[in-house]
Short mmCIF file of C-alpha atoms in Angstrom, two decimals:
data_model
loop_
_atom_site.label_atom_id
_atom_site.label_comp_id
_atom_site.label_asym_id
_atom_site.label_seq_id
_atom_site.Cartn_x
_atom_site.Cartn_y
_atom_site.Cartn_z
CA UNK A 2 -35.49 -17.21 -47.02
CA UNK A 3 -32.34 -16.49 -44.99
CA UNK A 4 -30.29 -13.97 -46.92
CA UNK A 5 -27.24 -16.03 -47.61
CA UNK A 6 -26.09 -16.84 -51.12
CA UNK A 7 -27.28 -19.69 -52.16
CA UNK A 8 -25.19 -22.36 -54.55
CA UNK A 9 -26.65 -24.34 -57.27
CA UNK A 10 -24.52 -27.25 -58.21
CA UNK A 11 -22.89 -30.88 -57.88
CA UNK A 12 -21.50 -32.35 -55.00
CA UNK A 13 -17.92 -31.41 -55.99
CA UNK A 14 -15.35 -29.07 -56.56
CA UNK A 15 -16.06 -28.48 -60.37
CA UNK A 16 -16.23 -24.72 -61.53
CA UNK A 17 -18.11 -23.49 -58.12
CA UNK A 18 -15.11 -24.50 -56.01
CA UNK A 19 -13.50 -20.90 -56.61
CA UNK A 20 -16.93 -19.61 -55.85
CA UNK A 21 -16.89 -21.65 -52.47
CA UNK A 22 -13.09 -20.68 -51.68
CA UNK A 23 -14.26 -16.23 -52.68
CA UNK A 24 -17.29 -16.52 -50.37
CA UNK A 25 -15.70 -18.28 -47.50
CA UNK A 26 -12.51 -16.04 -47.20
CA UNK A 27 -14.88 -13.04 -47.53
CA UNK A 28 -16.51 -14.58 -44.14
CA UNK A 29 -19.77 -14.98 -45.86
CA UNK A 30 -22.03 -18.09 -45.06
CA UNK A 31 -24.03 -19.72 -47.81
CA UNK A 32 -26.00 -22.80 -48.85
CA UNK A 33 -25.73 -25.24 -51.24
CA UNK A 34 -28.27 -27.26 -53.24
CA UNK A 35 -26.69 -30.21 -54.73
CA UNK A 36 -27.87 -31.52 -58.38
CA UNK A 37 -28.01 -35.27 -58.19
CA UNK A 38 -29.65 -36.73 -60.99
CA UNK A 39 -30.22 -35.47 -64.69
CA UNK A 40 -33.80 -34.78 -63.31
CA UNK A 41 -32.52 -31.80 -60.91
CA UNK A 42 -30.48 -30.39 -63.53
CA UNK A 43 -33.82 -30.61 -65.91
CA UNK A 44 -36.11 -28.77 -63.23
CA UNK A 45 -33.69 -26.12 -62.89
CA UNK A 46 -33.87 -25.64 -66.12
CA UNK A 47 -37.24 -26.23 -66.92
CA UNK A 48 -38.38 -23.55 -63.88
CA UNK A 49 -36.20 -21.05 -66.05
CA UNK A 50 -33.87 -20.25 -63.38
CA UNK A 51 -30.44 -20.90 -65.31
CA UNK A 52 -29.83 -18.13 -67.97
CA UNK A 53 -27.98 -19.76 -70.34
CA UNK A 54 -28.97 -23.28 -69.14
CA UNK A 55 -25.72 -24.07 -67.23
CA UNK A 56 -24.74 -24.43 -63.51
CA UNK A 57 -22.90 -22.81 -61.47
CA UNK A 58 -25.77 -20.36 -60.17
CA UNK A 59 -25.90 -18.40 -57.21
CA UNK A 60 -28.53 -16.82 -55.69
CA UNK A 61 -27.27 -13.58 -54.32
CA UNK A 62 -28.68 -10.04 -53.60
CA UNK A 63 -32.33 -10.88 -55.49
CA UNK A 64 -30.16 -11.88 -58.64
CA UNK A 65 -29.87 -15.46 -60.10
CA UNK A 66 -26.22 -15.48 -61.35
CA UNK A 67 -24.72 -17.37 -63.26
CA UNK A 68 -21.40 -17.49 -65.80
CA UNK A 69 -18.47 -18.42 -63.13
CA UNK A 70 -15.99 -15.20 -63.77
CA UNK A 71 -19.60 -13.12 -63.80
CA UNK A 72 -20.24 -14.51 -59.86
CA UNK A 73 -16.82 -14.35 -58.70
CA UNK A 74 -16.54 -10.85 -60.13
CA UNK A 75 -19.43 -9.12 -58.37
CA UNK A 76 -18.41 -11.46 -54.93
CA UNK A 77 -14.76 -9.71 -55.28
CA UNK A 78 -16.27 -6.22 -55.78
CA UNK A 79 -18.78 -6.63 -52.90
CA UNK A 80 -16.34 -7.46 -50.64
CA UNK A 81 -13.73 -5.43 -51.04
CA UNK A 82 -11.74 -7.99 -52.65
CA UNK A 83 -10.93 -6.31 -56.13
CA UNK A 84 -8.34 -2.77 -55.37
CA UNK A 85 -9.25 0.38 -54.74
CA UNK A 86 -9.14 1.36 -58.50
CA UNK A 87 -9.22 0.46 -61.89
CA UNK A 88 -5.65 -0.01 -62.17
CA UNK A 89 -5.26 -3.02 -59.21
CA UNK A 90 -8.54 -4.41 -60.51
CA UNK A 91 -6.82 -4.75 -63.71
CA UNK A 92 -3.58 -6.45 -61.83
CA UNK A 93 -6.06 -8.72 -60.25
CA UNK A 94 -8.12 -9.84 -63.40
CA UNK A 95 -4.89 -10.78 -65.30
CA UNK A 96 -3.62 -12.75 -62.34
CA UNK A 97 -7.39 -14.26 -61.69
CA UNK A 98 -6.89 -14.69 -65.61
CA UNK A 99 -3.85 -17.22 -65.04
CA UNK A 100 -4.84 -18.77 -62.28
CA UNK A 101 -7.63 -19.95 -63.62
CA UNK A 102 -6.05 -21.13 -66.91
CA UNK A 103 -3.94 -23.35 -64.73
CA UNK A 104 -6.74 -24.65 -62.07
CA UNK A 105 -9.10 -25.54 -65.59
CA UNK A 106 -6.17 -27.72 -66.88
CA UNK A 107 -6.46 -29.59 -63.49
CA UNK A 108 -9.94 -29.10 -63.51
CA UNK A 109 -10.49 -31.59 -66.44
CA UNK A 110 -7.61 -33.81 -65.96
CA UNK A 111 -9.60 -37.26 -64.45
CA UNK A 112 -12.46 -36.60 -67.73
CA UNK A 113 -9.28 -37.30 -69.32
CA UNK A 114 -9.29 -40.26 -71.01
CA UNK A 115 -6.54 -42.77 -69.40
CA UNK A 116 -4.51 -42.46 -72.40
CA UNK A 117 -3.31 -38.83 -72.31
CA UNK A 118 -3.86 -38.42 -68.75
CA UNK A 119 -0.24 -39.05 -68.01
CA UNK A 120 0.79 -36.27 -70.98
CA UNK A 121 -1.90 -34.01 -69.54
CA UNK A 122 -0.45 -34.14 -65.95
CA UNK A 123 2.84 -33.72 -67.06
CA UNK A 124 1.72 -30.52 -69.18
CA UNK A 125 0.07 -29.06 -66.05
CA UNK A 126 3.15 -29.36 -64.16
CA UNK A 127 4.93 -27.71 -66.53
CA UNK A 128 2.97 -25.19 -67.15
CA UNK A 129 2.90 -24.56 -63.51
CA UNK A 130 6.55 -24.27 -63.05
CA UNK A 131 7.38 -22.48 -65.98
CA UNK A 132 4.12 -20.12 -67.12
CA UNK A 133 2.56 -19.61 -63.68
CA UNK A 134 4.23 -19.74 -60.68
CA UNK A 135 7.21 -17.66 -62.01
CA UNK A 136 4.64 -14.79 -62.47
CA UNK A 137 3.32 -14.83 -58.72
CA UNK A 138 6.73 -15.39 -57.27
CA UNK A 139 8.16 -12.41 -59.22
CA UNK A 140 5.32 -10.21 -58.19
CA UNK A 141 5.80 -11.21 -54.38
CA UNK A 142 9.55 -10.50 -55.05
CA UNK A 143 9.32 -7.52 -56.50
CA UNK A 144 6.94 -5.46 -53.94
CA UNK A 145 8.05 -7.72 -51.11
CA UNK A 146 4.51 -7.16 -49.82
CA UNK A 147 2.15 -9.94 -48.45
CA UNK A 148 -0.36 -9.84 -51.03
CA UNK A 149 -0.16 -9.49 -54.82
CA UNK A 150 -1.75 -6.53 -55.57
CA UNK A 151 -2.04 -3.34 -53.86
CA UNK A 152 -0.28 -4.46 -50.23
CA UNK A 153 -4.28 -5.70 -49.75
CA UNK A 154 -5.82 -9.00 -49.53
CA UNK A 155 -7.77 -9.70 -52.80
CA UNK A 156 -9.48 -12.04 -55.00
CA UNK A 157 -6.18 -12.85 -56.89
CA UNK A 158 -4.41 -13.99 -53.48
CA UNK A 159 -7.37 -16.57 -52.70
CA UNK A 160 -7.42 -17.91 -56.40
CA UNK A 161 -3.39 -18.11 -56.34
CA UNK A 162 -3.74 -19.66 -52.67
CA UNK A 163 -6.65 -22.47 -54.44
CA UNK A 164 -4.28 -23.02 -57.29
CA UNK A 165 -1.53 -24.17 -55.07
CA UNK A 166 -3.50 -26.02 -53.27
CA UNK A 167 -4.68 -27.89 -55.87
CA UNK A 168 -1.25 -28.10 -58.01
CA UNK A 169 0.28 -29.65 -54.85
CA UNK A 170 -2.31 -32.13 -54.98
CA UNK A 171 -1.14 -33.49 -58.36
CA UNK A 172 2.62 -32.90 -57.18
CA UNK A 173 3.52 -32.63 -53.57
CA UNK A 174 6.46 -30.62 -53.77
CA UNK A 175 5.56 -28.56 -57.10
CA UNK A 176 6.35 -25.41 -54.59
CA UNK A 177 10.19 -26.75 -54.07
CA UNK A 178 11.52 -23.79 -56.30
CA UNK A 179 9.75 -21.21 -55.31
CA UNK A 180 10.43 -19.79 -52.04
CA UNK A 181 8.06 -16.88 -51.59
CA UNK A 182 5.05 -18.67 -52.69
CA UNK A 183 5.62 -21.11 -49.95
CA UNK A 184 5.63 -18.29 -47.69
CA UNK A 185 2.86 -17.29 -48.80
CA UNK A 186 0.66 -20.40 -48.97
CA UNK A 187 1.36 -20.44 -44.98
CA UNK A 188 0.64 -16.80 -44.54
CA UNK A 189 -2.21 -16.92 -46.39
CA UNK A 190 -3.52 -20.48 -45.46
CA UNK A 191 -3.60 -18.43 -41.44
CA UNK A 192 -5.84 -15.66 -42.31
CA UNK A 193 -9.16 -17.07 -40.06
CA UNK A 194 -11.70 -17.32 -42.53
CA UNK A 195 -9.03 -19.09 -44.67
CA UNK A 196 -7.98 -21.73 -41.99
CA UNK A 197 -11.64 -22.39 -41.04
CA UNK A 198 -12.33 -23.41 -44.62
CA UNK A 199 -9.11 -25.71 -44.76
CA UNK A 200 -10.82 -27.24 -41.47
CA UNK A 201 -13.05 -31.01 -41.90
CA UNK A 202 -16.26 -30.10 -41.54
CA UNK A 203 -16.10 -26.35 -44.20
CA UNK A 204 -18.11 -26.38 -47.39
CA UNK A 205 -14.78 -27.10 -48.94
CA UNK A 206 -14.92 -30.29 -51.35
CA UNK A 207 -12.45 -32.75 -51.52
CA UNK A 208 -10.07 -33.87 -55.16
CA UNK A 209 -12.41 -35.07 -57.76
CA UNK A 210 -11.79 -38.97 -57.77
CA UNK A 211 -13.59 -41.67 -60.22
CA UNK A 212 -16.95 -41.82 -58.57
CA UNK A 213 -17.82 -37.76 -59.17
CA UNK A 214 -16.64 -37.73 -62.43
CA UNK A 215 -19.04 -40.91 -62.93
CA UNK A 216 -22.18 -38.52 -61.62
CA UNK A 217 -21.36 -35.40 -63.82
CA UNK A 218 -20.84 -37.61 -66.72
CA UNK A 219 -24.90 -38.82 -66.52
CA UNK A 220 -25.93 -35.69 -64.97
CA UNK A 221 -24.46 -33.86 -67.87
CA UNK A 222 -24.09 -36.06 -70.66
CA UNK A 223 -20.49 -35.98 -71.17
CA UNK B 11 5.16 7.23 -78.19
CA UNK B 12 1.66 8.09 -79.33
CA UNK B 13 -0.24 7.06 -75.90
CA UNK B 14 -2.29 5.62 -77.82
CA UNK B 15 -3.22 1.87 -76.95
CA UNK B 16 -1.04 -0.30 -78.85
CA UNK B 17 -2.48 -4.24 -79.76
CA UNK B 18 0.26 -7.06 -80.28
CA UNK B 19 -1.27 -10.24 -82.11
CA UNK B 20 -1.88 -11.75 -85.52
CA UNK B 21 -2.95 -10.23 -88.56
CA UNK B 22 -6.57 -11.75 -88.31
CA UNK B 23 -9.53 -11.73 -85.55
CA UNK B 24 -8.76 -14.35 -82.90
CA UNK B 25 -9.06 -13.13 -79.36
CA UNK B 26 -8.14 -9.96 -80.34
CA UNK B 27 -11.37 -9.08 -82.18
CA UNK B 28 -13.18 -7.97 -79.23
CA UNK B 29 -10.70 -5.79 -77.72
CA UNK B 30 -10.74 -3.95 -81.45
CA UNK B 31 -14.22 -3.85 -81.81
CA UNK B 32 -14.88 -2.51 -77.80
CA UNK B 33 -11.76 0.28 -78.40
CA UNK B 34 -13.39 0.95 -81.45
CA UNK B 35 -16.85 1.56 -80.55
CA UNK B 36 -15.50 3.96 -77.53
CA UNK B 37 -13.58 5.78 -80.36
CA UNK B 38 -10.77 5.00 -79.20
CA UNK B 39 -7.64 5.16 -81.97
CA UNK B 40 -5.13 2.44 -81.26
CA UNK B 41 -2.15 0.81 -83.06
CA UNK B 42 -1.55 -2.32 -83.71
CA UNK B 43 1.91 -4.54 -84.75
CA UNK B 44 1.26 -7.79 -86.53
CA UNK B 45 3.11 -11.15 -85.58
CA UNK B 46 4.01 -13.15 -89.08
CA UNK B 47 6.70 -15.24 -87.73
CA UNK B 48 7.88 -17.04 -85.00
CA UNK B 49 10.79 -15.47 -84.08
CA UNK B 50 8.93 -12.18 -83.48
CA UNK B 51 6.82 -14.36 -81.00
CA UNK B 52 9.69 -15.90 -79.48
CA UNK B 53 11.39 -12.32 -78.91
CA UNK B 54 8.60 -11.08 -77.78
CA UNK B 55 8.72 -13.87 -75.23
CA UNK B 56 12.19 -13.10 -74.39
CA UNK B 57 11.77 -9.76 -73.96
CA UNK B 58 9.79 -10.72 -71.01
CA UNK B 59 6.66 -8.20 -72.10
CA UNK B 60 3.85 -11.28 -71.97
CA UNK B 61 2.97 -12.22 -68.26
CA UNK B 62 1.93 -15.37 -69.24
CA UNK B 63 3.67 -16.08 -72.66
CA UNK B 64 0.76 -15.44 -74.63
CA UNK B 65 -0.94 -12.69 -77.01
CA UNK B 66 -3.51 -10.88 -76.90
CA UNK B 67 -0.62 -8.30 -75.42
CA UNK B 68 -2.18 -4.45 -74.84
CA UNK B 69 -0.38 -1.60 -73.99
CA UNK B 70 -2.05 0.35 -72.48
CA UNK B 71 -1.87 3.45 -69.55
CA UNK B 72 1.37 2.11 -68.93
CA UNK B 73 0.85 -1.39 -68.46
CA UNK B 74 1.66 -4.45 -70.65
CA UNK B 75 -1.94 -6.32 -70.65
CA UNK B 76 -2.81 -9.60 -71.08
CA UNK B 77 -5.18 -12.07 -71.18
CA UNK B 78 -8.16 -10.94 -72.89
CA UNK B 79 -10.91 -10.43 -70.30
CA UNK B 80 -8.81 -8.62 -68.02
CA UNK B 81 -7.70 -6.06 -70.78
CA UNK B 82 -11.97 -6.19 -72.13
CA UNK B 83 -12.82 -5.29 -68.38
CA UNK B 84 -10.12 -2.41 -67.86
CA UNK B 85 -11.72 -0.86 -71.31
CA UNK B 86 -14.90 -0.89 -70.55
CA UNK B 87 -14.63 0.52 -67.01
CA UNK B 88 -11.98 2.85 -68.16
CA UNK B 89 -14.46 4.27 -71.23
CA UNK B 90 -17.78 4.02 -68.70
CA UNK B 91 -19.47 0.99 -70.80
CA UNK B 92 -19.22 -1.34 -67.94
CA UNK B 93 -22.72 -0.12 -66.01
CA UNK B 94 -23.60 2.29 -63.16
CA UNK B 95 -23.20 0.20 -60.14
CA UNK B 96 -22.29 -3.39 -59.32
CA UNK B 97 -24.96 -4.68 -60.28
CA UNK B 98 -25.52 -3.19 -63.69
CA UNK B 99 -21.37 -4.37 -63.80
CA UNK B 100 -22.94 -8.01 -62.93
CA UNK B 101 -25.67 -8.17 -65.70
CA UNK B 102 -23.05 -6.82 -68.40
CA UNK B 103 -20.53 -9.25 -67.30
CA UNK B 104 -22.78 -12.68 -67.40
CA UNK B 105 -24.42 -11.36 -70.89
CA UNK B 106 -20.73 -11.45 -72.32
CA UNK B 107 -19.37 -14.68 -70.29
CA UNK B 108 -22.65 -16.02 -72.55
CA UNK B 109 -21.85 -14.30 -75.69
CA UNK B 110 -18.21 -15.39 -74.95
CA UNK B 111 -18.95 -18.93 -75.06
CA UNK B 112 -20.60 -18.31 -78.05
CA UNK B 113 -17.42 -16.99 -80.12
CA UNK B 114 -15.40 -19.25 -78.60
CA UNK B 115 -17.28 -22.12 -81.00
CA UNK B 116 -16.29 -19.95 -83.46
CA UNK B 117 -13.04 -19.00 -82.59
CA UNK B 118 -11.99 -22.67 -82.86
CA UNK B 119 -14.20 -23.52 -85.96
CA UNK B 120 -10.80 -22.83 -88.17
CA UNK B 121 -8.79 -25.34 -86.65
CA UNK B 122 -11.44 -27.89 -86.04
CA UNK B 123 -10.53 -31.01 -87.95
CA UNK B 124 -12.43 -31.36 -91.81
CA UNK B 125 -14.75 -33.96 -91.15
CA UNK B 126 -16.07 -32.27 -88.14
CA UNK B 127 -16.49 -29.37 -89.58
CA UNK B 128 -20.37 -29.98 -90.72
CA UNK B 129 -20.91 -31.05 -86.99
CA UNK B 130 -19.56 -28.18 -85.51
CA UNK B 131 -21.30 -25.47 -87.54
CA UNK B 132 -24.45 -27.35 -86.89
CA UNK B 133 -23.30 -27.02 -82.76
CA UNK B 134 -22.75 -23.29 -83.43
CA UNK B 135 -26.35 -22.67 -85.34
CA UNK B 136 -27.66 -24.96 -82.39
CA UNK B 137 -26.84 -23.13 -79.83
CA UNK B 138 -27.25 -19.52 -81.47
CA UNK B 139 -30.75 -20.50 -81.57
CA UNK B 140 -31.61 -22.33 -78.38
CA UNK B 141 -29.11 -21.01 -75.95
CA UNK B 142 -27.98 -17.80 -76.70
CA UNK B 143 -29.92 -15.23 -79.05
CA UNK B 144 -33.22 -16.12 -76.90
CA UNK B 145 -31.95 -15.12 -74.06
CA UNK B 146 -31.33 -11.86 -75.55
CA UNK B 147 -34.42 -11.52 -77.99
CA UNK B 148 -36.14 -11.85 -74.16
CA UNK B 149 -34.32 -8.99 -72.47
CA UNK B 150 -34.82 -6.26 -75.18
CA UNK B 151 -38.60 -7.25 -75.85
CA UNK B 152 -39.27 -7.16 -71.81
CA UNK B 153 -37.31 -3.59 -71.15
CA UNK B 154 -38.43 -2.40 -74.69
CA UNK B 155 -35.40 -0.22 -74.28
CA UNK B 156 -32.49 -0.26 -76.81
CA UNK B 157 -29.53 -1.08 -74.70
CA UNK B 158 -29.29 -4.54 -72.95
CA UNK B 159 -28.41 -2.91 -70.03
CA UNK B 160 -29.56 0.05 -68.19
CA UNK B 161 -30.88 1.93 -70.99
CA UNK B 162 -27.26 3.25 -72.05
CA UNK B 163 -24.63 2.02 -74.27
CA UNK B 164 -22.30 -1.16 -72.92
CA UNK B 165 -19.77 -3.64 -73.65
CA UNK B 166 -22.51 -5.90 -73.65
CA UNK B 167 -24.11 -4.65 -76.94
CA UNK B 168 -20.67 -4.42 -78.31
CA UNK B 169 -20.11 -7.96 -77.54
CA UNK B 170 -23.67 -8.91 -79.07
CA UNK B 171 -23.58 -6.88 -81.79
CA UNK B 172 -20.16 -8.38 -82.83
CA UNK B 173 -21.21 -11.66 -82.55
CA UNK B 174 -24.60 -11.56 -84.51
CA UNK B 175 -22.67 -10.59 -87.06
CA UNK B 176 -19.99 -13.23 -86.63
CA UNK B 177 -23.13 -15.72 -86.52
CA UNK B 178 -24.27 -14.51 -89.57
CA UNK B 179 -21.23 -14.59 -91.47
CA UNK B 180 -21.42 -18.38 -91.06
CA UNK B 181 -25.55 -19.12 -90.90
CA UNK B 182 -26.75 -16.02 -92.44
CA UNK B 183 -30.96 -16.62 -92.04
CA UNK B 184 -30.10 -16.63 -87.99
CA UNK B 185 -31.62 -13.73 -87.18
CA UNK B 186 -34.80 -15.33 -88.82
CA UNK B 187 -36.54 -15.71 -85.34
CA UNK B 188 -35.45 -12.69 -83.96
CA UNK B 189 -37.04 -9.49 -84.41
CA UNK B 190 -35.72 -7.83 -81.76
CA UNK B 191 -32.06 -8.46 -82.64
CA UNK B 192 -32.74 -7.61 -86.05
CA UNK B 193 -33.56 -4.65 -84.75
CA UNK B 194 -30.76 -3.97 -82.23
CA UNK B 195 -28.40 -4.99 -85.01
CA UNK B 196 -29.77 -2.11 -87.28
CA UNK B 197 -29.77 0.15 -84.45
CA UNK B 198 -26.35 -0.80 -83.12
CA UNK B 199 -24.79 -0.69 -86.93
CA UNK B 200 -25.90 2.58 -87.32
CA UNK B 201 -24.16 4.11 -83.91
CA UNK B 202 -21.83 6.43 -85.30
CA UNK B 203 -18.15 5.09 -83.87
CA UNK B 204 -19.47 1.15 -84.65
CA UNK B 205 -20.72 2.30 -88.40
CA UNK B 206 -17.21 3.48 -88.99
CA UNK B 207 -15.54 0.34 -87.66
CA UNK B 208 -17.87 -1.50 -90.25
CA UNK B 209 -16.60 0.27 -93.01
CA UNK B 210 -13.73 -0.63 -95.31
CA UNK B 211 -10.39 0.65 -94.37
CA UNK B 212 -11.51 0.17 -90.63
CA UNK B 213 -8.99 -2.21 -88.10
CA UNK B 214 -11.84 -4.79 -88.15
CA UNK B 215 -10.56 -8.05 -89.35
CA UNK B 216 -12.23 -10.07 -91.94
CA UNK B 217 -13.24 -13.92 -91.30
CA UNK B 218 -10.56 -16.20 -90.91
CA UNK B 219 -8.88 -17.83 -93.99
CA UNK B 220 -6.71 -20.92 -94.64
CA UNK B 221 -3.42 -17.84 -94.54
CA UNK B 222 -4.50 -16.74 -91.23
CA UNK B 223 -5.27 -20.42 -90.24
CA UNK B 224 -1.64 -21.17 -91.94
CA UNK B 225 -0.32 -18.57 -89.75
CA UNK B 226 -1.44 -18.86 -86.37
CA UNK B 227 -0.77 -22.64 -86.51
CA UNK B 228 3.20 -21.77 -87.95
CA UNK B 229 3.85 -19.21 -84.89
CA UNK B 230 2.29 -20.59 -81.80
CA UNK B 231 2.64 -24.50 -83.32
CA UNK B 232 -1.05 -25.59 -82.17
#
């Protein structure tokens, strides 16, 4: 047993991908166990291991966790990663809160059928540029500071920094109108751990394409 | 200006159900301003008071919250239901990300198409039984203590209580299997600031009907 959190889930990005992004920018290693086949997801299940029957689960600190928002959470609070009171930990969950409405709209976009797919990306973008984005610029505006909340690093500038990342990858230049968030998708993008997880060869996974969404379909019966 | 919280949303549960219920079991009094039309939504949008466009909206210390976990979290750490240490925090939160998925099948039962109605009720009874309730039933029967967590009072039992009895509303022999939560729903009924929320007069909502369904469609144009 080596210590390290230990990831239970599909080859892909899916809903552990925030998970991934948390734990690398906090510097912390961890492995990953990959479900393949129905059968892995069944023998996790039938050992007992997955409280509510669903991946993601981590394996940290003796606990088996799972429920996304439940892992991130405690990750964020471990490291430091969540203000220095209740007040910026509130700042930070309703920003988390956004973020992650956005990045679940992209999230599902190719289970889409091909039908609405089109209306679907065109939604995301919108809501990007007009719900989202707004928010996080204003904030930077506002406090001029490098980070969102509390002139720290914390959980709700790595989930902004994977939303962009991910937004850009359904529209290149989805940034173009807002200034400070491209400043701060380089700043942020710098910070080591960060730019060591950007790097080939991180436990970063790439854009869901046809052939994952194929796997999770059998593995999950969707 | 009362300082007491004040709750922006429609005149019916919705997502703002558990933010009444957990203010209500701290004993906290609150306010609350009903939206009937969509211009009130649209000013309120204006106005620039919801981050993200959307109710729940809760003021509160101060701040204009949104987005309904982040405003659940602040309550429960603010009123010392949210655990003794991180990982007390971690148990509450995955028992209500559970419970959460739970009501959400509920949630969107209302506006669920007719002829998937039976389906969908038989989805929520499914995985009441299978999923969720055991995993509970299995935590109070090994601790033997009356709390989910840590032998005190949390937002966890405030979540669970609330939705047993949401469960019940719509498949009321649920409990059949269950002695412990038959149990913990007497126990957690009778809790003084919970027992008064249950009474008539109380700011608990009742189910949803075709005028709240009518409503919620008219303002935010589903």
């Amino acid at each position: 047993m080596s210590g390290k959190p230990k990831l239970h889930y599909t080859n892909g990005r899916g809903k552990m991908e925030s998970i991934r992004w948390l734990l690398a920018a906090a510097g912390v290693e961890f492995e990953e166990e990959f479900i393949e086949t129905k059968e892995d997801l069944e023998k996790l299940r039938n050992d007992g291991v997955l409280m509510f029957q669903q991946v993601p689960m981590v394996e940290i600190d003796g606990m088996k966790m799972v429920q996304t928002r439940a892992i991130l959470s405690y990750i964020a609070a471990k490291y430091n990663l969540y203000g220095k009171d209740l007040k910026e930990r509130a700042w930070i969950d309703m920003y988390v809160e956004g973020t992650t409405d956005l990045m679940g709209m992209m999230m599902y976009l190719p289970f889409q059928p091909a039908d609405t797919k089109e209306k679907n990306l065109a939604l995301i973008i919108e809501r990007a540029t007009t719900r989202y984005f707004p928010v996080y610029e204003k904030a930077l505006k506002d406090h001029g500071h490098d980070y969102l909340v509390g002139n720290k690093l914390s959980w709700a500038d790595i989930h902004l920094l994977e939303a962009i990342l991910m937004a850009e990858e359904c529209k290149p230049d989805i940034l173009s109108a807002f200034p400070l968030l491209q400043a701060f998708k380089g700043r942020t993008s710098n910070i080591p751990t960060i730019k060591k997880f950007l790097q080939p060869g991180s436990q970063r996974k790439p854009p869901t394409d046809e052939k994952f969404v194929a796997i999770v379909r059998k593995i999950f019966n969707i | 200006m009362s300082g007491k919280p004040r709750l922006t949303y429609c005149n019916g549960r919705g997502r703002m159900e558990p933010i009444r219920w957990l203010l209500a079991a701290a004993g906290v009094e609150f306010e609350e301003i009903f939206l009937e039309t969509r211009e009130q939504y649209e000013k309120l949008i204006k106005d620039g008071v919801l981050m993200f466009q959307q109710v729940p909206l809760v003021e509160i210390d101060g701040m204009k919250m949104v987005q309904t976990r982040a405003i659940l979290s602040y309550i429960a750490g603010k009123y010392n239901l949210y655990g003794k240490d991180l990982k007390e925090r971690a148990l509450i939160d995955m028992y209500v990300e559970g419970i959460t998925d739970l009501m959400q099948m509920i949630l969107m039962f209302p506006f669920s198409p007719p002829e998937a109605k039976e389906k969908n009720l038989d989805s929520i009874k499914e995985r009441a039984t299978n999923r969720y309730f055991p995993v509970f039933e299995k935590v109070l029967k090994q601790h033997g203590q009356d709390f989910l967590v840590g032998n005190k009072f949390s937002w966890a039992d405030v979540q669970l209580i609330e939705a047993i009895l949401a469960v019940e509303e719509k498949i009321p022999a649920v409990l059949s299997g269950f002695p412990q939560l038959q149990a913990f729903k007497i126990r957690m009924s009778n809790m003084p600031t919970i027992k008064k929320f249950l009474q008539p007069g109380s700011p608990r909502k009742p189910p949803p009907d075709e005028n709240y369904r009518e409503t919620v469609l008219k303002i935010f144009r589903k």
